[in-house]
Structure formats: C-alpha cells, structure tokens
Coordinates of C-alpha atoms (C1' of nucleotides) in Angstrom, one line a residue:
Chain A
M21 CA 2.2 26.2 -24.4
T22 CA 0.6 29.4 -23.3
E23 CA -0.1 32.4 -25.4
L24 CA 0.6 35.7 -24.0
A25 CA -0.6 37.7 -26.9
E26 CA -2.2 40.8 -25.7
L27 CA -3.8 43.4 -27.9
P28 CA -6.4 41.1 -29.6
A29 CA -6.7 39.6 -26.1
V30 CA -6.3 35.9 -26.1
P31 CA -6.1 33.0 -28.4
G32 CA -4.9 32.8 -32.0
A33 CA -8.5 32.4 -33.2
A34 CA -9.8 34.6 -35.9
R35 CA -12.1 36.4 -33.6
T36 CA -13.0 39.2 -35.8
Q37 CA -16.6 40.0 -34.9
G38 CA -18.0 41.5 -31.8
R39 CA -16.6 43.2 -28.8
P40 CA -13.0 42.1 -28.2
R41 CA -12.0 40.5 -24.9
S42 CA -10.8 43.0 -22.4
S43 CA -7.1 42.7 -21.7
R44 CA -7.8 44.7 -18.6
A45 CA -10.0 41.9 -17.2
H46 CA -7.4 39.4 -18.3
E47 CA -4.7 41.1 -16.2
A48 CA -7.0 41.7 -13.3
I49 CA -7.7 38.0 -13.1
L50 CA -4.1 37.0 -13.1
E51 CA -3.3 39.7 -10.5
A52 CA -6.2 38.5 -8.4
V53 CA -4.8 35.0 -8.3
L54 CA -1.4 36.2 -7.2
D55 CA -2.9 38.5 -4.6
L56 CA -5.0 35.8 -3.0
I57 CA -2.1 33.4 -2.9
E58 CA 0.1 36.1 -1.4
E59 CA -2.5 36.7 1.3
G60 CA -2.4 33.0 2.3
T61 CA -4.9 31.2 0.2
T62 CA -3.6 27.8 -0.8
V63 CA -3.6 27.0 -4.5
E64 CA -6.0 24.2 -3.7
A65 CA -8.3 26.4 -1.7
L66 CA -8.4 29.1 -4.4
S67 CA -12.0 29.3 -5.6
M68 CA -13.0 30.7 -8.9
E69 CA -15.6 32.7 -7.0
A70 CA -13.0 34.4 -4.8
I71 CA -10.8 35.1 -7.9
A72 CA -13.7 36.6 -9.8
A73 CA -14.8 38.7 -6.8
R74 CA -11.2 40.0 -6.2
A75 CA -10.7 40.7 -9.9
G76 CA -14.1 42.5 -10.0
V77 CA -15.1 40.2 -12.8
G78 CA -17.9 37.7 -13.5
K79 CA -17.1 34.1 -13.3
A80 CA -18.1 33.7 -16.9
T81 CA -15.3 36.0 -17.9
I82 CA -12.8 33.6 -16.4
Y83 CA -14.4 30.5 -17.9
R84 CA -14.4 32.2 -21.3
R85 CA -10.6 32.3 -21.2
W86 CA -9.6 29.2 -19.3
A87 CA -11.1 25.8 -19.1
G88 CA -10.5 25.5 -15.4
K89 CA -8.4 26.4 -12.4
D90 CA -5.4 24.5 -13.6
E91 CA -5.0 26.3 -16.9
L92 CA -5.4 29.6 -15.1
L93 CA -2.8 28.8 -12.6
L94 CA -0.4 27.7 -15.2
E95 CA -0.6 30.9 -17.1
T96 CA -0.3 32.9 -13.8
L97 CA 2.8 31.0 -12.8
V98 CA 4.6 31.3 -16.2
K99 CA 3.9 35.0 -16.3
L100 CA 5.1 35.4 -12.7
K101 CA 8.5 33.8 -13.2
G102 CA 9.5 35.5 -16.4
P103 CA 12.8 34.6 -18.1
P104 CA 15.8 33.4 -16.0
T105 CA 18.5 35.7 -15.1
Q106 CA 21.4 35.7 -17.6
P107 CA 25.1 35.4 -16.6
V108 CA 27.5 38.1 -17.6
G109 CA 30.6 36.1 -18.3
D110 CA 33.3 37.8 -16.1
S111 CA 34.2 34.7 -14.2
V112 CA 32.6 31.5 -13.0
R113 CA 32.4 32.7 -9.5
A114 CA 30.9 36.1 -10.3
D115 CA 28.3 34.5 -12.6
L116 CA 27.3 31.9 -10.0
I117 CA 26.9 34.6 -7.4
R118 CA 24.9 36.7 -9.8
L119 CA 22.6 33.8 -10.7
L120 CA 22.2 32.6 -7.1
S121 CA 21.6 36.0 -5.5
V122 CA 18.3 36.4 -7.3
V123 CA 16.9 33.0 -6.1
G124 CA 13.7 33.9 -4.4
Q125 CA 14.5 37.6 -4.4
K126 CA 13.0 38.8 -7.7
D127 CA 9.4 38.7 -6.9
Q128 CA 8.3 38.0 -3.4
R129 CA 5.1 36.6 -4.7
A130 CA 6.9 33.8 -6.4
V131 CA 8.3 32.8 -3.0
R132 CA 4.8 32.6 -1.6
V133 CA 3.4 30.7 -4.6
M134 CA 6.0 28.0 -4.9
P135 CA 5.4 26.2 -1.6
C136 CA 1.7 26.1 -2.4
L137 CA 2.5 24.3 -5.7
M138 CA 4.5 21.5 -4.0
P139 CA 1.6 19.3 -3.2
E140 CA 0.3 19.5 -6.7
V141 CA 3.7 19.0 -8.2
S142 CA 4.5 16.0 -6.0
R143 CA 1.2 14.3 -6.8
S144 CA 0.5 14.9 -10.5
P145 CA 3.0 13.8 -13.1
E146 CA 1.5 16.4 -15.5
A147 CA 2.0 19.2 -13.0
Y148 CA 5.5 17.9 -12.3
R149 CA 6.3 18.0 -16.0
I150 CA 5.1 21.5 -16.5
W151 CA 6.9 22.7 -13.4
Q152 CA 10.1 21.2 -14.6
E153 CA 9.8 22.5 -18.1
A154 CA 8.6 26.0 -17.3
I155 CA 10.3 26.8 -14.0
T156 CA 13.2 24.8 -12.8
E157 CA 14.9 23.4 -15.9
P158 CA 15.5 26.7 -17.7
R159 CA 17.2 28.1 -14.7
R160 CA 19.3 25.0 -14.2
E161 CA 20.3 25.1 -17.8
V162 CA 21.7 28.7 -17.4
M163 CA 23.8 27.5 -14.5
R164 CA 25.0 24.4 -16.4
D165 CA 26.2 26.7 -19.1
V166 CA 28.2 28.7 -16.7
L167 CA 29.8 25.6 -15.2
R168 CA 30.5 24.1 -18.7
R169 CA 32.2 27.3 -19.7
G170 CA 34.2 27.2 -16.6
V171 CA 35.4 23.7 -17.6
A172 CA 36.2 24.9 -21.1
T173 CA 38.3 27.8 -19.9
G174 CA 40.0 25.6 -17.4
E175 CA 38.6 27.4 -14.3
L176 CA 36.9 24.1 -13.3
R177 CA 38.2 20.6 -13.5
A178 CA 37.4 18.6 -16.6
D179 CA 35.5 15.7 -14.9
L180 CA 33.2 18.0 -13.0
D181 CA 29.7 16.5 -12.4
V182 CA 27.6 19.4 -13.6
E183 CA 24.3 18.1 -12.4
V184 CA 25.4 17.5 -8.8
T185 CA 27.2 20.8 -8.7
V186 CA 24.2 22.7 -9.9
S187 CA 22.1 21.0 -7.3
M188 CA 24.6 21.8 -4.5
L189 CA 24.7 25.4 -5.5
I190 CA 21.0 26.1 -5.8
S191 CA 19.4 23.8 -3.2
P192 CA 20.5 25.5 0.0
L193 CA 19.4 28.9 -1.2
L194 CA 16.2 27.6 -2.6
L195 CA 15.2 25.8 0.6
H196 CA 16.1 28.7 2.7
R197 CA 14.4 31.4 0.7
M198 CA 11.3 29.4 -0.2
V199 CA 10.4 27.7 3.1
R200 CA 13.0 29.1 5.5
W201 CA 14.2 25.7 6.2
N202 CA 16.8 26.7 8.7
P203 CA 15.9 30.0 10.4
R204 CA 19.4 30.4 11.8
L205 CA 20.5 31.2 8.3
D206 CA 18.5 34.4 8.4
D207 CA 21.5 36.2 10.0
V208 CA 24.1 35.0 7.5
D209 CA 24.5 37.9 5.2
D210 CA 27.0 36.5 2.7
L211 CA 25.3 33.1 2.4
T212 CA 25.5 33.1 -1.4
E213 CA 29.2 33.8 -1.4
Q214 CA 29.9 31.2 1.2
I215 CA 28.1 28.5 -0.7
V216 CA 29.7 29.3 -4.0
D217 CA 33.2 29.4 -2.4
V218 CA 32.8 26.1 -0.6
V219 CA 31.5 24.4 -3.6
L220 CA 34.2 25.9 -5.9
R221 CA 36.8 24.8 -3.5
G222 CA 35.3 21.4 -3.2
V223 CA 35.3 20.8 -6.9
A224 CA 38.7 22.5 -7.6
A225 CA 41.2 20.6 -9.7
Chain B
M30 CA -18.9 -5.6 13.8
T31 CA -17.6 -7.2 17.0
E32 CA -15.1 -5.5 19.2
L33 CA -12.2 -7.3 20.7
A34 CA -10.8 -6.5 24.1
E35 CA -9.1 -3.1 24.1
L36 CA -6.4 -1.6 26.1
P37 CA -7.3 1.3 28.4
A38 CA -6.7 3.3 25.3
V39 CA -6.0 7.0 25.3
P40 CA -5.4 9.9 27.5
G41 CA -4.6 10.3 31.1
A42 CA -8.1 11.3 31.9
A43 CA -9.8 9.9 34.9
R44 CA -12.2 8.1 32.7
T45 CA -13.2 5.2 34.9
Q46 CA -16.8 4.6 34.0
G47 CA -18.2 3.1 30.9
R48 CA -16.8 1.5 27.9
P49 CA -13.2 2.5 27.3
R50 CA -12.1 4.1 24.0
S51 CA -10.9 1.7 21.4
S52 CA -7.2 1.9 20.7
R53 CA -7.9 0.0 17.6
A54 CA -10.1 2.8 16.3
H55 CA -7.4 5.3 17.4
E56 CA -4.8 3.6 15.3
A57 CA -7.1 3.1 12.4
I58 CA -7.8 6.8 12.3
L59 CA -4.1 7.7 12.2
E60 CA -3.4 5.1 9.6
A61 CA -6.3 6.4 7.5
V62 CA -4.8 9.8 7.5
L63 CA -1.5 8.6 6.2
D64 CA -3.1 6.3 3.7
L65 CA -5.1 9.1 2.2
I66 CA -2.2 11.5 2.0
E67 CA 0.0 8.8 0.4
E68 CA -2.7 8.2 -2.2
G69 CA -2.5 11.9 -3.2
T70 CA -5.0 13.7 -1.0
T71 CA -3.6 17.1 0.0
V72 CA -3.5 17.8 3.7
E73 CA -5.9 20.6 3.1
A74 CA -8.3 18.5 1.0
L75 CA -8.4 15.8 3.7
S76 CA -12.0 15.6 4.9
M77 CA -13.0 14.2 8.1
E78 CA -15.7 12.2 6.3
A79 CA -13.1 10.5 4.1
I80 CA -10.9 9.8 7.1
A81 CA -13.8 8.3 9.0
A82 CA -14.8 6.2 6.0
R83 CA -11.3 5.0 5.4
A84 CA -10.8 4.1 9.0
G85 CA -14.1 2.3 9.2
V86 CA -15.2 4.6 12.0
G87 CA -17.9 7.1 12.7
K88 CA -17.1 10.8 12.5
A89 CA -18.1 11.2 16.2
T90 CA -15.3 8.8 17.1
I91 CA -12.8 11.2 15.6
Y92 CA -14.3 14.3 17.2
R93 CA -14.4 12.5 20.5
R94 CA -10.6 12.4 20.4
W95 CA -9.5 15.5 18.5
A96 CA -11.0 18.9 18.5
G97 CA -10.4 19.3 14.8
K98 CA -8.3 18.4 11.8
D99 CA -5.2 20.3 12.9
E100 CA -4.9 18.4 16.1
L101 CA -5.3 15.1 14.4
L102 CA -2.7 16.0 11.8
L103 CA -0.2 17.0 14.4
E104 CA -0.4 13.7 16.2
T105 CA -0.2 11.9 12.9
L106 CA 2.9 13.7 11.9
V107 CA 4.8 13.4 15.1
K108 CA 4.1 9.7 15.2
L109 CA 5.2 9.3 11.6
K110 CA 8.7 10.8 11.9
G111 CA 10.1 9.0 15.0
P112 CA 13.4 9.9 16.4
P113 CA 16.3 11.1 14.2
T114 CA 19.0 8.7 13.1
Q115 CA 22.0 8.7 15.4
P116 CA 25.6 8.9 14.3
V117 CA 28.1 6.2 15.2
G118 CA 31.3 8.2 15.7
D119 CA 33.8 6.5 13.4
S120 CA 34.7 9.6 11.4
V121 CA 33.0 12.8 10.3
R122 CA 32.7 11.5 6.8
A123 CA 31.1 8.2 7.7
D124 CA 28.7 9.8 10.1
L125 CA 27.6 12.4 7.6
I126 CA 27.0 9.8 5.0
R127 CA 25.1 7.7 7.5
L128 CA 22.9 10.6 8.5
L129 CA 22.3 11.8 5.0
S130 CA 21.7 8.4 3.4
V131 CA 18.4 8.1 5.4
V132 CA 17.0 11.4 4.2
G133 CA 13.7 10.6 2.7
Q134 CA 14.4 6.9 2.7
K135 CA 13.1 5.7 6.0
D136 CA 9.4 5.9 5.4
Q137 CA 8.1 6.6 2.0
R138 CA 5.0 8.1 3.5
A139 CA 7.0 10.9 5.0
V140 CA 8.2 11.8 1.6
R141 CA 4.7 12.1 0.4
V142 CA 3.4 13.9 3.4
M143 CA 6.1 16.6 3.6
P144 CA 5.4 18.5 0.3
C145 CA 1.7 18.5 1.3
L146 CA 2.7 20.4 4.5
M147 CA 4.6 23.1 2.8
P148 CA 1.7 25.4 2.1
E149 CA 0.6 25.2 5.7
V150 CA 4.1 25.7 7.0
S151 CA 4.8 28.7 4.8
R152 CA 1.6 30.3 5.7
S153 CA 1.0 29.7 9.4
P154 CA 3.6 30.8 11.9
E155 CA 2.3 28.2 14.3
A156 CA 2.6 25.4 11.8
Y157 CA 6.1 26.6 10.9
R158 CA 7.1 26.5 14.6
I159 CA 5.8 23.0 15.1
W160 CA 7.4 21.8 11.9
Q161 CA 10.7 23.3 13.0
E162 CA 10.6 22.0 16.5
A163 CA 9.3 18.5 15.8
I164 CA 10.9 17.7 12.5
T165 CA 13.7 19.7 11.1
E166 CA 15.5 21.1 14.1
P167 CA 16.2 17.8 15.9
R168 CA 17.7 16.4 12.7
R169 CA 19.9 19.4 12.2
E170 CA 21.1 19.3 15.7
V171 CA 22.4 15.7 15.3
M172 CA 24.3 16.9 12.3
R173 CA 25.7 19.9 14.1
D174 CA 27.0 17.6 16.7
V175 CA 28.9 15.6 14.2
L176 CA 30.4 18.7 12.7
R177 CA 31.3 20.2 16.1
R178 CA 33.0 16.9 17.1
G179 CA 34.9 17.1 13.8
V180 CA 36.1 20.6 14.7
A181 CA 37.1 19.4 18.2
T182 CA 39.1 16.4 16.9
G183 CA 40.8 18.6 14.3
E184 CA 39.2 16.8 11.3
L185 CA 37.5 20.1 10.4
R186 CA 38.8 23.6 10.5
A187 CA 38.1 25.6 13.6
D188 CA 36.2 28.5 12.1
L189 CA 33.7 26.3 10.3
D190 CA 30.3 27.8 9.9
V191 CA 28.2 24.9 11.1
E192 CA 24.8 26.2 10.1
V193 CA 25.8 26.9 6.5
T194 CA 27.6 23.5 6.3
V195 CA 24.6 21.6 7.6
S196 CA 22.4 23.4 5.1
M197 CA 24.7 22.6 2.2
L198 CA 24.8 19.0 3.2
I199 CA 21.2 18.3 3.6
S200 CA 19.5 20.6 1.1
P201 CA 20.4 18.9 -2.1
L202 CA 19.3 15.5 -0.9
L203 CA 16.2 16.9 0.7
L204 CA 15.1 18.7 -2.4
H205 CA 15.8 15.7 -4.6
R206 CA 14.2 13.1 -2.5
M207 CA 11.2 15.1 -1.5
V208 CA 10.2 16.8 -4.7
R209 CA 12.7 15.4 -7.2
W210 CA 13.8 18.8 -7.9
N211 CA 16.3 17.7 -10.6
P212 CA 15.2 14.4 -12.2
R213 CA 18.7 14.0 -13.8
L214 CA 20.0 13.2 -10.3
D215 CA 17.9 10.0 -10.4
D216 CA 20.8 8.2 -12.1
V217 CA 23.5 9.4 -9.7
D218 CA 24.0 6.4 -7.5
D219 CA 26.6 7.9 -5.1
L220 CA 25.0 11.3 -4.7
T221 CA 25.3 11.3 -0.9
E222 CA 29.0 10.5 -1.1
Q223 CA 29.7 13.1 -3.8
I224 CA 28.0 15.8 -1.8
V225 CA 29.8 15.0 1.4
D226 CA 33.1 14.8 -0.3
V227 CA 32.7 18.1 -2.1
V228 CA 31.6 19.9 1.0
L229 CA 34.3 18.4 3.2
R230 CA 36.9 19.4 0.6
G231 CA 35.4 22.8 0.4
V232 CA 35.6 23.4 4.1
A233 CA 38.9 21.7 4.7
A234 CA 41.6 23.5 6.6
Chain C
dC8 C1' -26.5 52.0 -37.6
dC9 C1' -26.5 46.8 -36.9
dG10 C1' -24.9 42.4 -35.7
dA11 C1' -21.9 40.0 -32.8
dT12 C1' -19.5 39.3 -28.9
dA13 C1' -17.8 40.5 -24.2
dC14 C1' -18.8 42.7 -20.0
dG15 C1' -20.2 42.5 -14.6
dG16 C1' -23.6 40.6 -11.9
dA17 C1' -26.9 37.4 -10.2
dA18 C1' -29.1 33.2 -9.9
dC19 C1' -29.3 28.3 -10.6
dG20 C1' -29.1 22.9 -9.3
dG21 C1' -25.8 19.9 -7.6
dA22 C1' -22.0 18.3 -5.0
dA23 C1' -18.9 18.0 -1.0
dC24 C1' -18.1 18.8 3.9
dC25 C1' -18.7 20.7 8.1
dG26 C1' -19.8 19.7 13.1
dT27 C1' -23.7 17.8 15.8
dA28 C1' -27.3 14.7 17.1
dT29 C1' -29.4 10.3 17.5
dC30 C1' -29.8 5.5 16.9
dG31 C1' -29.4 0.4 18.7
dG32 C1' -25.8 -2.3 20.2
dA33 C1' -21.3 -3.5 22.7
dA34 C1' -18.0 -3.2 26.4
dT35 C1' -16.7 -2.2 30.9
dC36 C1' -17.1 -1.0 36.1
dC37 C1' -19.5 -1.2 40.4
Chain D
dG6 C1' -27.8 -6.4 36.8
dG7 C1' -27.5 -1.6 36.0
dA8 C1' -25.2 2.5 35.0
dT9 C1' -22.2 4.5 31.9
dT10 C1' -19.6 5.4 28.1
dC11 C1' -18.0 4.2 23.4
dC12 C1' -19.0 2.0 19.1
dG13 C1' -20.3 2.4 13.8
dA14 C1' -23.9 4.3 11.2
dT15 C1' -26.9 7.5 9.5
dA16 C1' -29.3 11.9 9.1
dC17 C1' -29.5 16.8 9.7
dG18 C1' -29.2 21.9 8.6
dG19 C1' -25.7 25.0 7.0
dT20 C1' -22.0 26.5 4.3
dT21 C1' -19.1 26.8 0.3
dC22 C1' -18.0 26.2 -4.2
dC23 C1' -18.7 24.3 -8.7
dG24 C1' -19.8 25.3 -13.8
dT25 C1' -23.7 27.1 -16.4
dT26 C1' -27.1 30.1 -17.8
dC27 C1' -29.4 34.0 -17.8
dC28 C1' -29.8 39.2 -17.6
dG29 C1' -29.2 44.2 -19.3
dT30 C1' -25.3 46.9 -20.9
dA31 C1' -20.9 48.1 -23.4
dT32 C1' -17.9 48.0 -27.3
dC33 C1' -16.2 46.5 -31.2
dG34 C1' -16.2 45.6 -36.9
dG35 C1' -18.5 46.4 -41.1

DNA sequence: CCGATACGGAACGGAACCGTATCGGAATCC
DNA sequence: GGATTCCGATACGGTTCCGTTCCGTATCGG
C-alpha cells in the first residue's frame, strides 16, 4: 500500500543520482495536512496551495511525491492512526475496557479528521475499501480475538455472535467521541465500563 | 417555459403587489439539493450554479429566497427528516424494535445526506446545535420515554441509566446504516432484535 | 569538481463558482 | 390597462484553486 521508508526519502526506486528528497519536507507536508484539518478545514476544501504554504514548501515538492490529494491524504491518515492497541490477556472484561478506552483518545487529531472523511467514504467505494482495510477492520479484528478467546476459555458463551458484539461495544463510544452524538454522555465518567458490563451481562451464558 | 397558476407561495411577507413567487420553483430547488447530494455531491461542494441548473431555475430565484447556501441547506434538511417515529406502547421490547427498525430506513436520501453533514457538524458549533435540536435530540427523547415508561411499569430496573442505554441501542444501527461501519453486519438479518435483546438482558433487574 | 536531482518560490493558462445585474417575458393586483 | 414583481437565462468581474513550468539555489553521488 504505502511506503513509509524514510532515510532515502520515498519510493523504492533506485534513485541514486542527485540530491535526495528531503524527509524534512515530507514530514512537514503531512503535518501541514493534519494541522489544517484540525483547524477546521474540510478534507474536501483542503487545497494543495494551502498545504504547501503551511508546510513552507513549493507545490512542486508535493506533486513530486504524490499524484494528487487523495494519495497524500491516504498516507497522512495511515500514518496518523498507527497500529491498533493490543490486549493484555488478563480477562475479557479488562481487555475490552483497555481496547475501548483508547477509542478517540489517542490522538485528538484523528477525532477531527475522521468526520471529515465520512462524505468521501460514503460516496466512493474505493475510499470505503481503504478506510475499512486500513482503519476499522484491524481494530475490529483485535477485539474479535479477545471475544473468541473469551469463548475458548468459557468466559463467554459458545454461540456468541462476535460481529454484533463487537459493533455493540465500539459503536456507542465511537459515535460519542467522534461526533459527540449525545452531549449528555459528556458527564458519564465510567461510560466504557458501563457499556462493557451491560454487553457482557447481555451475552452471558 | 409557461408557468401554471401558483399558490401564494412563500413567506408571511406582505407581498401583495406583482407576480407571486412560484412554489413550484421553491420545491424544485429543494429537490435539486437532495438529488445532487444523493448523487454524491458533498454538502460543501454543492454549488449554487449546479443547484440552479438542476432545478431548472435562475440563480437569482434562489438568492431571492435564501441568503446563502447555509439557509437553503437548513430548510432542506428539516424538511427531509419529518417527525420521529412514535412508539405504540405494547411493551418496551416491541417499542424499541419499532423505533430502531426505522433508523436509516425511512428515506434513503437521509442516509446519504447525513455523512455529508458530519464535517460541518463537527466543525461548527452552530451546525452542531441545529443538528442536535432538529435531528438527533427529538429521536432520543422518544426513546427515553419508552425506557422511562419501562422503569415505571417495572419492566426495567429503577436505577437504569437512560442516556447510556439509548446510546447503546441506537449507535450500532446508526453506524451500520449510515456509514456501513462493519460490512459483515450486512448479512445479519435480525440485527435490531439481537441488539435490543442483549441490551435488555444487560440492564435487567 | 561535475552532473543530476530536489529545493522554495513565483508565475502561468484554465477551470469552477461566487453574488450581482440585466434581459424580455409572464403572472398577478388594482 | 398599467404597475409591479417574479420568471429563466445569460453575462459580468472577482476570487480561488488546479497542475505545470520555469527560475536560481542547495545538496547529494561519483
């Protein structure tokens, strides 16, 4: 998918001759994208000119690395999210709380970026595919593992519907932390625990 | 193009003299906005020119009615989502299933429009307020009522956290139907029932 | 040192929209 | 019939951004 190689700068090409691409410019461009989005620019309204200006970079320097805004955004997003949180293995409950407590809490910029991606994701099948593969699916898979292990150890019932359970666990937190769907939940301090406990009770043997 | 007889048309203004505004044009403009969004135009990318062209209307006809795109969009949105579904009162479970089964199913256009509003909602406090007051809050209130009645009749336990429960019930369906957050749920045919049953079990006395 | 490439910056022609103005014609009230 | 307002259409100047192409300079490998 995307190459994050750094020292030689960018692609796997045998770019031996001449001045190497500046990794500093590379980083500055990605940071500029995040900064602008965080400040309220929609993904769609992001202009290459604004990105270049913010990064202190010529537009040509951007086009030398990415074919267009979409490619740039993809690399920005993948870099932003990093790898999913990993469970520890104490108990199903502790692992779920651990995984869920970081939803929308790791990097505040991700919270700002995600809603801006929704129009693109809901419109373009390609954007949807990338979003699924790079962002949501890896995180769901981690949680599926926790639930499956719980089934294996007998902590959870054998006929548990893993997909529905994952969705029930993540969705309320995602919706609250991403778009603050219900502002009254702001005051609930043990939201994660409440959700996990209700779901675990609901699916108990 | 010949004009048919028109109703008195639009606002409560004392507009006695001259040709009245065409309610047909009014409707055509609102429909054009929805059509364009449904076809994949982002709210932000909506241009007055495109709306006018699609509606078969001059731009001046739009500006004569609304001061700008924001006002036009607001009226479009409020018209789109009509009043919330009302519960029947048989049982808590039946009412919840009734309310939840229409999430994202009433008007397919609403499903397309909502993700496009997320960037605006997450960026502008004013847009967030309107979105809450006009869209989400009235629907939550209906569901709160169902839960409160359940508490009153003893079907639900007395110390139920209504806000958290509402969020747990709606969020998974909302996320699935709006942005298809987890495509594996496509095949689950009794998703609504499963969610309601797990939650009700989880919060049982 | 030299050749090659990247750098930041500026300018380019072209496209899309903005919001306004103006047109001849149509609809309505007095 | 006459005054008034709205109609759809088109044109306008102004703005923003696109993606490309030039600069003159900086930085690498050989």
